[in-house]
XYZ file of C-alpha atoms in Angstrom:
633
model
C 0.121 -0.032 -0.107
C 1.325 3.355 -1.258
C 1.861 5.564 2.347
C 2.685 8.690 -0.216
C -0.023 10.235 -1.915
C -0.641 14.118 -3.252
C -2.935 16.741 -1.118
C -5.922 17.854 -2.322
C -6.131 20.920 -4.035
C -8.510 22.741 -1.027
C -6.095 21.002 1.560
C -3.080 22.365 -0.190
C -4.236 25.894 -0.381
C -5.612 25.811 3.340
C -2.272 24.466 3.788
C -0.570 27.619 2.145
C -3.352 29.872 3.904
C -1.854 28.931 7.455
C 1.402 30.436 6.206
C -0.016 33.620 4.405
C -2.914 34.301 6.341
C -1.609 34.186 9.816
C -4.726 36.653 10.780
C -7.210 39.330 9.726
C -4.112 41.815 9.195
C -2.577 39.465 7.287
C -5.113 39.502 4.897
C -5.422 43.544 4.295
C -1.796 43.379 3.912
C -1.858 40.862 0.912
C -5.141 42.887 -0.361
C -3.402 45.898 0.125
C -0.622 44.812 -1.528
C -2.565 43.947 -4.749
C -3.512 46.789 -4.625
C -0.676 49.207 -5.108
C 0.610 47.306 -7.625
C -2.488 47.782 -9.358
C -1.314 51.435 -9.692
C -4.175 52.643 -7.592
C -4.807 56.244 -6.554
C -7.342 55.970 -3.708
C -7.721 52.824 -1.395
C -10.503 51.776 1.083
C -10.151 49.271 3.791
C -13.408 48.369 5.910
C -13.649 45.476 8.884
C -16.330 44.722 10.981
C -15.027 42.570 14.026
C -11.798 43.308 14.165
C -11.782 41.296 10.220
C -13.253 38.210 11.746
C -17.152 38.840 10.047
C -15.777 41.409 7.090
C -12.807 42.942 5.050
C -13.436 44.641 2.044
C -10.509 46.181 0.472
C -11.244 48.304 -2.882
C -9.263 50.331 -5.226
C -9.495 52.142 -8.678
C -6.639 50.543 -10.070
C -6.292 48.726 -13.524
C -9.037 46.418 -12.470
C -8.903 42.520 -14.571
C -10.430 41.176 -17.129
C -12.913 38.472 -16.643
C -10.263 35.837 -18.053
C -7.161 37.344 -15.681
C -10.278 37.707 -12.432
C -10.517 33.489 -13.030
C -6.985 32.733 -13.677
C -6.037 34.936 -10.205
C -7.552 32.223 -8.338
C -5.171 29.963 -9.419
C -2.342 29.175 -7.049
C 0.687 30.894 -8.162
C -1.025 32.856 -10.885
C 0.798 36.325 -10.849
C 1.221 39.251 -13.477
C 4.048 40.592 -11.472
C 7.272 38.082 -12.426
C 7.486 35.398 -15.362
C 10.713 33.251 -14.503
C 13.074 32.562 -11.660
C 15.495 35.410 -12.295
C 13.145 38.119 -11.544
C 13.336 36.967 -7.953
C 16.616 38.785 -7.485
C 15.474 42.071 -8.896
C 11.493 42.466 -7.074
C 10.252 45.668 -7.638
C 6.518 45.091 -6.399
C 5.403 44.537 -3.246
C 3.115 41.507 -4.347
C 4.653 38.501 -6.654
C 4.015 34.702 -5.176
C 0.273 34.411 -6.872
C -0.635 32.459 -3.166
C -2.380 35.771 -1.664
C -5.602 35.569 -3.521
C -6.461 31.465 -3.672
C -4.833 31.262 -0.163
C -7.680 34.212 1.337
C -10.393 32.061 -0.668
C -9.622 28.989 0.361
C -10.526 30.270 4.378
C -13.301 32.222 3.617
C -16.569 33.432 2.071
C -14.700 35.513 -0.697
C -16.126 37.725 -3.085
C -13.845 39.398 -6.194
C -15.733 42.174 -7.964
C -13.178 43.584 -10.839
C -13.386 46.221 -13.963
C -10.341 47.350 -16.279
C -9.955 51.032 -16.237
C -10.181 50.925 -19.716
C -11.981 50.054 -22.297
C -14.569 47.312 -20.684
C -18.005 48.319 -20.048
C -18.797 45.781 -17.932
C -17.346 44.434 -14.739
C -16.496 40.591 -13.936
C -18.259 39.342 -9.926
C -16.846 35.679 -8.184
C -17.777 34.158 -5.110
C -15.606 31.431 -3.834
C -16.891 29.776 -1.079
C -14.017 27.986 1.297
C -11.933 27.181 -2.156
C -15.186 26.357 -4.174
C -16.047 28.787 -6.885
C -19.744 28.821 -6.296
C -20.386 31.886 -9.081
C -18.894 33.713 -12.030
C -21.471 36.692 -13.526
C -21.315 39.970 -14.954
C -21.511 42.544 -12.903
C -21.737 46.294 -13.027
C -18.565 47.837 -11.059
C -16.506 50.806 -10.944
C -13.216 50.799 -12.215
C -10.655 49.100 -10.161
C -10.929 45.865 -7.564
C -13.168 45.263 -4.795
C -12.423 42.117 -2.434
C -15.115 41.065 0.057
C -13.920 38.468 2.439
C -16.317 37.837 5.019
C -16.435 34.731 8.065
C -12.460 34.466 7.898
C -11.190 30.863 8.609
C -14.997 29.995 8.869
C -14.033 25.789 7.884
C -10.973 26.458 10.056
C -12.327 26.686 13.820
C -8.848 25.844 15.369
C -7.540 28.914 13.725
C -10.521 30.794 14.534
C -10.230 30.227 17.894
C -6.796 31.581 18.081
C -7.357 35.059 16.819
C -7.729 37.293 19.295
C -10.298 40.493 20.718
C -11.453 42.471 18.060
C -9.792 45.346 19.235
C -6.608 43.431 19.269
C -7.074 42.789 15.987
C -8.467 45.971 15.001
C -5.134 47.633 16.150
C -2.573 44.642 14.155
C -4.846 46.253 10.841
C -4.402 49.758 11.812
C -0.623 49.123 12.417
C -0.045 47.937 8.728
C -2.675 50.728 7.402
C -0.624 53.149 8.880
C 2.634 51.548 7.499
C 1.041 51.545 4.301
C -0.005 55.012 4.164
C 3.290 56.603 5.307
C 5.141 54.244 2.674
C 2.795 55.958 -0.201
C 1.653 59.510 0.570
C 1.015 60.368 -2.744
C -1.887 57.566 -2.774
C -5.578 58.636 -0.171
C -5.986 56.307 1.993
C -9.469 55.396 3.968
C -10.023 53.107 6.713
C -13.509 52.141 8.124
C -14.010 50.462 11.030
C -17.779 49.071 12.257
C -19.321 51.637 10.218
C -17.081 54.161 11.598
C -14.773 56.499 9.231
C -11.301 55.910 11.312
C -9.246 58.067 9.093
C -9.459 59.774 5.253
C -6.451 60.226 4.221
C -6.193 62.531 0.832
C -3.106 61.780 -1.180
C -0.337 64.356 -0.709
C 1.016 66.223 -3.911
C 4.481 67.843 -3.516
C 7.598 67.866 -4.832
C 9.525 67.294 -1.934
C 9.146 63.773 -0.172
C 10.083 64.622 3.122
C 7.749 66.766 2.930
C 5.055 64.865 1.887
C 5.875 62.665 4.498
C 5.400 64.846 7.306
C 2.234 65.725 5.964
C 0.970 62.200 6.143
C 2.551 61.776 9.914
C 0.834 64.604 10.949
C -2.620 63.679 9.581
C -1.744 59.799 11.319
C -0.377 61.078 15.083
C -1.664 64.441 14.979
C 1.142 64.842 17.869
C 3.961 67.816 17.614
C 6.789 65.945 17.990
C 10.752 67.472 16.563
C 11.524 65.349 13.552
C 14.553 66.083 11.720
C 14.758 65.783 8.158
C 17.838 62.860 6.969
C 19.120 63.041 3.250
C 21.968 61.030 2.612
C 23.676 59.167 -0.242
C 26.020 56.439 -0.132
C 27.713 53.835 -2.224
C 27.737 50.250 -1.228
C 30.948 47.865 -2.180
C 30.627 45.994 -5.603
C 32.513 42.584 -6.630
C 31.893 41.065 -2.865
C 29.174 40.162 -0.554
C 29.000 39.488 3.339
C 28.345 35.374 2.728
C 30.708 33.455 1.555
C 30.853 31.776 -1.765
C 28.066 34.331 -3.039
C 27.012 34.135 -6.450
C 28.931 36.185 -8.851
C 27.564 39.384 -8.436
C 25.399 41.031 -11.027
C 25.990 44.497 -12.613
C 24.036 46.749 -10.133
C 23.851 50.708 -9.153
C 25.763 50.827 -6.091
C 24.063 54.163 -4.572
C 21.950 54.144 -1.255
C 19.802 56.190 -0.567
C 18.164 56.865 3.048
C 16.042 59.734 3.657
C 13.399 60.262 5.767
C 12.727 61.961 9.508
C 13.726 60.819 12.775
C 13.525 61.985 15.844
C 15.536 65.437 17.265
C 17.703 64.377 20.523
C 15.442 64.081 23.407
C 12.180 62.148 21.476
C 12.988 58.648 21.968
C 10.308 56.133 22.833
C 10.399 53.073 25.657
C 9.445 50.285 22.606
C 9.806 50.343 19.050
C 6.191 51.294 18.200
C 7.144 54.570 16.200
C 9.996 53.241 14.409
C 9.163 52.651 10.602
C 11.951 51.781 8.203
C 11.176 50.752 4.878
C 12.921 49.413 1.737
C 11.915 50.620 -1.613
C 8.533 51.592 0.422
C 8.126 47.836 1.558
C 8.142 48.012 5.454
C 10.522 46.083 7.028
C 11.610 44.205 9.944
C 15.540 43.576 10.146
C 17.910 43.824 13.629
C 20.626 45.142 11.307
C 19.365 48.450 10.824
C 17.987 48.511 13.769
C 21.307 48.315 15.476
C 22.433 50.865 13.149
C 19.709 53.509 14.470
C 21.050 53.162 18.219
C 24.230 53.721 16.526
C 23.512 56.193 14.891
C 22.651 57.692 18.082
C 24.858 56.874 19.862
C 25.498 58.723 23.117
C 21.951 61.071 22.124
C 19.764 58.163 23.477
C 19.116 57.091 27.222
C 19.551 52.501 27.765
C 16.203 51.191 27.059
C 15.117 53.932 24.782
C 14.315 53.717 20.900
C 14.807 56.196 17.998
C 11.092 57.738 16.938
C 11.767 57.396 12.930
C 10.067 56.890 9.418
C 13.628 56.044 7.464
C 13.590 54.875 3.383
C 16.484 52.872 2.424
C 16.642 53.067 -1.600
C 18.482 50.857 -3.038
C 18.841 48.497 -6.589
C 16.542 45.966 -6.107
C 18.961 43.244 -6.403
C 20.802 44.360 -3.494
C 17.961 42.897 -1.331
C 16.005 39.785 -1.017
C 12.685 40.055 0.094
C 11.307 36.414 -0.869
C 13.121 34.620 2.786
C 9.688 35.661 4.815
C 6.489 33.787 4.236
C 5.149 36.887 5.308
C 7.267 39.105 3.463
C 8.063 41.049 6.514
C 11.782 40.404 6.931
C 14.436 41.115 4.046
C 18.014 40.235 3.864
C 20.718 42.320 2.816
C 23.304 41.433 0.137
C 25.613 44.014 1.702
C 24.386 43.691 5.461
C 27.549 45.127 7.461
C 27.873 48.103 4.511
C 24.259 49.784 4.648
C 23.914 49.139 8.748
C 27.027 51.762 8.116
C 25.476 53.710 5.634
C 22.055 54.080 7.837
C 24.053 54.441 10.679
C 26.127 57.464 9.423
C 22.966 58.732 7.627
C 21.238 58.960 11.258
C 24.051 60.189 13.217
C 25.085 63.034 10.182
C 21.110 64.403 10.942
C 21.799 64.960 14.094
C 25.238 66.448 13.628
C 23.857 69.378 11.112
C 21.019 69.195 13.409
C 22.981 71.677 15.998
C 25.912 72.912 13.172
C 23.918 74.015 10.689
C 24.221 77.552 11.405
C 26.153 79.682 13.825
C 24.172 80.095 16.938
C 23.609 83.454 18.992
C 25.695 83.979 22.366
C 23.611 84.199 25.914
C 22.467 87.580 27.022
C 24.306 88.094 30.139
C 22.042 88.865 33.328
C 20.522 92.000 33.175
C 19.862 94.409 36.348
C 16.686 93.336 38.343
C 14.367 96.316 38.715
C 11.586 94.466 41.220
C 12.145 91.888 43.788
C 16.423 91.103 43.584
C 16.718 88.710 45.839
C 15.020 86.609 43.554
C 16.372 87.788 41.044
C 19.958 87.688 41.323
C 22.256 84.544 41.315
C 24.569 82.876 44.036
C 27.549 85.046 44.538
C 30.549 83.888 42.561
C 32.021 80.392 43.308
C 35.011 78.586 41.916
C 34.826 75.007 40.572
C 35.209 72.121 42.633
C 38.787 71.241 42.631
C 39.992 68.075 41.247
C 39.980 64.521 43.085
C 43.729 64.033 43.910
C 43.264 60.743 41.529
C 42.786 61.429 37.758
C 42.726 58.672 35.092
C 42.607 61.330 32.422
C 45.080 64.077 33.522
C 44.196 67.445 32.713
C 40.532 67.763 32.405
C 39.223 71.166 31.001
C 37.288 72.914 32.765
C 34.920 75.557 31.383
C 35.889 78.339 29.269
C 36.698 81.516 30.159
C 34.639 84.710 30.512
C 34.010 86.067 26.690
C 34.675 89.566 26.646
C 32.014 90.655 24.219
C 28.879 89.571 23.295
C 27.132 90.720 20.075
C 23.514 91.732 20.188
C 20.647 89.629 19.693
C 19.226 89.280 16.259
C 16.670 91.774 15.504
C 13.925 89.851 14.336
C 13.233 86.295 16.514
C 12.594 83.176 15.316
C 8.647 82.338 15.263
C 7.506 79.373 16.892
C 6.925 75.964 15.510
C 3.695 75.492 14.374
C 1.537 73.175 16.382
C 0.223 70.259 15.268
C -3.130 69.399 15.870
C -5.867 66.256 15.115
C -8.474 69.244 14.710
C -6.589 70.629 11.712
C -8.427 69.853 8.590
C -6.083 67.311 5.992
C -4.581 69.301 3.249
C -3.477 67.960 0.262
C -0.459 69.997 -0.481
C 1.588 69.766 1.938
C 2.524 72.828 4.584
C 5.165 74.764 5.542
C 8.514 73.111 6.397
C 8.292 72.090 10.323
C 11.705 71.263 11.079
C 12.560 72.225 14.391
C 15.129 75.152 15.203
C 17.706 74.083 17.531
C 17.421 75.177 21.339
C 20.463 76.445 21.260
C 20.015 78.550 17.849
C 17.577 80.767 19.470
C 18.729 83.783 21.756
C 18.670 83.446 25.651
C 18.645 85.370 28.106
C 19.973 84.074 31.431
C 17.177 84.303 34.352
C 18.829 82.655 37.416
C 19.731 78.834 38.702
C 16.851 76.681 41.144
C 17.876 73.913 43.343
C 21.668 75.110 43.009
C 21.270 72.664 39.820
C 19.050 73.604 37.096
C 19.950 76.870 35.233
C 16.427 79.267 34.327
C 17.033 81.048 30.749
C 14.409 82.761 28.767
C 14.115 82.659 25.021
C 11.495 84.079 22.788
C 9.367 80.500 22.733
C 9.176 80.275 26.710
C 11.195 79.006 29.395
C 14.446 77.076 29.275
C 16.269 74.813 31.739
C 19.962 73.053 31.334
C 21.236 70.796 33.758
C 24.468 72.323 34.823
C 25.590 69.011 35.679
C 24.587 67.063 32.378
C 25.633 69.782 30.435
C 29.356 69.619 31.989
C 29.314 66.405 31.226
C 28.791 66.608 28.015
C 31.394 69.396 27.668
C 33.997 67.067 29.053
C 32.886 64.416 27.075
C 34.008 65.382 23.624
C 36.603 67.654 24.600
C 38.759 64.467 26.156
C 37.532 62.476 23.014
C 38.662 65.671 20.505
C 41.940 65.370 22.640
C 42.838 61.835 21.971
C 41.518 61.839 18.768
C 43.633 63.692 17.257
C 46.251 60.634 17.654
C 46.149 58.261 14.538
C 46.447 55.580 17.146
C 45.304 55.181 20.622
C 47.427 54.607 23.374
C 48.250 51.090 24.124
C 50.154 49.050 27.154
C 51.381 45.715 27.637
C 50.177 43.048 29.217
C 52.574 41.405 31.764
C 51.141 38.236 30.763
C 49.544 38.016 27.832
C 46.559 35.962 27.421
C 44.809 33.685 24.873
C 41.466 33.360 23.485
C 39.505 30.631 21.479
C 36.541 31.419 20.047
C 34.091 29.525 18.030
C 34.814 29.575 13.877
C 31.685 32.469 13.174
C 33.186 34.754 15.759
C 37.228 34.137 14.617
C 36.416 34.555 10.899
C 35.142 37.823 11.598
C 37.432 38.984 14.329
C 40.243 37.949 11.818
C 38.774 40.426 9.687
C 39.090 43.128 12.284
C 42.857 42.959 13.279
C 44.221 45.872 11.994
C 40.835 48.060 13.466
C 41.349 46.668 16.679
C 45.654 47.886 16.714
C 44.329 51.386 16.274
C 41.668 51.198 18.965
C 44.798 50.275 21.225
C 44.395 46.485 21.472
C 47.273 44.258 20.809
C 45.394 40.347 19.203
C 47.109 38.300 16.719
C 46.436 35.030 15.792
C 47.425 32.231 17.945
C 45.740 29.166 15.884
C 42.991 28.645 13.081
C 40.642 29.985 16.413
C 42.756 31.152 18.793
C 44.468 34.395 19.068
C 46.828 35.835 21.798
C 45.995 38.990 23.876
C 48.885 40.931 24.828
C 47.675 44.842 25.302
C 45.001 47.238 25.847
C 44.567 51.046 25.967
C 45.573 52.191 29.252
C 41.621 53.040 30.150
C 40.400 49.511 29.543
C 40.291 47.491 32.356
C 40.261 43.679 32.037
C 39.006 40.721 34.415
C 38.266 37.984 32.304
C 39.839 38.190 28.613
C 37.291 36.064 26.280
C 34.410 38.000 28.006
C 36.291 41.073 27.056
C 36.699 39.669 23.633
C 33.254 38.201 23.105
C 32.080 41.649 24.147
C 34.174 43.309 21.566
C 33.181 41.429 18.963
C 29.646 42.192 19.690
C 30.459 45.686 19.873
C 32.045 46.099 16.370
C 29.224 44.034 14.757
C 26.758 46.649 16.399
C 28.654 49.816 15.083
C 29.431 48.589 12.265
C 32.607 49.620 10.034
C 34.963 53.053 10.471
C 34.469 52.697 14.321
C 36.083 55.693 16.120
C 39.346 54.692 17.485
C 38.111 55.161 21.118
C 34.775 53.543 21.362
C 37.009 50.891 23.643
C 36.982 53.701 26.119
C 34.136 55.824 25.630
C 31.796 54.398 28.784
C 34.931 54.589 30.959
C 35.890 58.286 29.618
C 31.763 59.102 30.432
C 32.076 57.693 33.946
C 35.674 59.551 34.289
C 33.729 62.833 33.603
C 30.957 61.943 35.347
C 33.089 62.641 38.769
C 34.548 65.853 37.244
C 31.773 67.603 35.932
C 30.361 70.838 38.204
C 27.530 68.753 40.531
C 24.383 69.618 41.926
C 24.908 72.453 45.166
C 27.604 73.534 43.193
C 27.093 77.183 43.297
C 28.277 78.847 39.777
C 28.201 82.850 39.012
C 26.644 84.485 36.235
C 29.630 84.579 33.774
C 29.951 80.839 34.699
C 26.467 80.248 33.784
C 26.906 82.434 30.602
C 30.261 79.934 29.297
C 28.577 76.865 30.363
C 25.458 77.176 27.909
C 28.309 78.779 25.529
C 30.359 75.795 25.544
C 27.513 74.002 25.603
C 26.563 75.800 22.037
C 30.460 74.507 20.541
C 29.394 70.400 21.110
C 28.438 68.107 18.231
C 25.978 66.280 19.956
C 24.746 68.912 22.825
C 21.114 67.677 23.810
C 22.232 64.864 25.887
C 25.130 63.804 28.343
C 26.942 60.946 27.513
C 24.572 58.711 29.128
C 21.950 59.696 26.778
C 20.188 61.764 29.551
C 18.865 65.421 28.413
C 21.217 68.523 29.063
C 18.520 71.217 28.278
C 14.497 71.341 28.172
C 11.824 73.908 26.872
C 8.707 74.427 28.103
C 7.390 76.907 25.693
C 4.349 79.705 25.946
C 1.842 76.898 24.870
C 2.626 74.906 27.491
C 3.027 77.579 30.264
C -0.553 79.093 28.977
C -2.275 75.536 29.316
C -0.907 74.829 33.025
C -2.134 78.111 34.132
C -5.673 77.514 32.680
C -5.301 80.290 29.983
C -5.768 78.257 27.101
C -7.735 74.599 26.863
């Protein structure tokens, strides 16, 4: 008796549906992707009871003829690719031809379609559980409408594992948010249980960042400080991260990284607002997540994640989108190079935010006219003496008072426009809302509260500076700059060299990084196939367990990517050192010292956070103050 047999067609479709259709959001994703590939200008999504009882996706795309409508319900029927070589350069959202037959096999499915050009009547196809029940001509608008009812009605076990209506609706809304961000030029409607959740008009703009900002404003409505990212780099040609990779095809090595990222201080405790797109496809990739953290580096607190809508555009042959059943994850052919370029794009945007223009100086303290006891600063006091034992000598203090202060600009900086949910949606984007750096506006020194927080006034409202965090950042950057002037980091020989044995994968990676490690001051040499000899370390690095140190070093280099700065290994030690030597709370500073503290902070590359990621300066604008005092609702 034969034990192996072919599965019936409807069973094979249900098995495929288990991979493609995980939950109602998966149905919405596949149908919206088909609508995007059909060159639609407007897409409408309607759901009921979290997508269990109804999912309807309607578009005004190119539509299908009667024959194409019947053929699209067959497995692996697609208009996106014709041969195997096309899989190496996917330029469409969908391409497998599995979505519609898989969805139709686990639901009561109705397809209405009509070609945009030339057709006078449409086609209606009704499918119940994978079996075609009716095919007839019908009157319909140009485009396609797919209606999915009673999802998993014939698979009660799968239906039982669906979550609550609100949870399933949230997953659908999350995907639609990503699709709307990826395509601001397309209008999106979302209807839930008969109620319009949003109606997003198409945004027509020559500037794609302005269009993205307008779509973000329509979706989130919050007044977040977001910085523009515009970066172009080159990928290496003729090599791949994977050993034994096939010969490279002639491709365009250019990679464009653009979008918006949160300004220093704008972060979340989760990755919920971290949106990354590759060729307009929303993706998940651990390497890109590491690259974002590396780009922010000391501008993020531990446990916080960037807010971003970042688009990576590169040759389609450089990315494999066919490694995940639901196409959520992608794989890059040059993973390390792309991670390095993304981190560089983020870092450059953060640095440009502060160094775009020469900031004005802080105004000196003005003599008070009323209540002088409350406005005069603490009496002058010298900075606290340095401890006797200092790991890095010659720590810089605050700069000397500058004799001449230029007059503040005659025209004050206008406040940023607020983003409110009540604002009516606009088809054309509004004026640019790039935030003005806080240290670029005129500031007037008012005083100090709690012997720690420096109070300043700007034309936008109230500004507070943490004197300890600010001095930490100043010392940190001055010490890094001083040590980076050397081509090679200092190194100190170990009395007893240590041997470290690694696994094959880590050994191959470490062998490629030996030249970079020498610049870092780490003396590491091959001592066998998978064994290395550690005989020197930078003087500011203390090692108790050499193997653990090397493993952490490998992880650090992998996360940082190429072009690691020569002081990365000692940055955490330097951060601890400057923390001990920066001015503390209760260290009373006089007016000129406070003015120069702010002035030194202005000249830092990343002045808005301390080396540990805590904010150095915060602002409370007049709108927030008026709300707290009940002047506005």
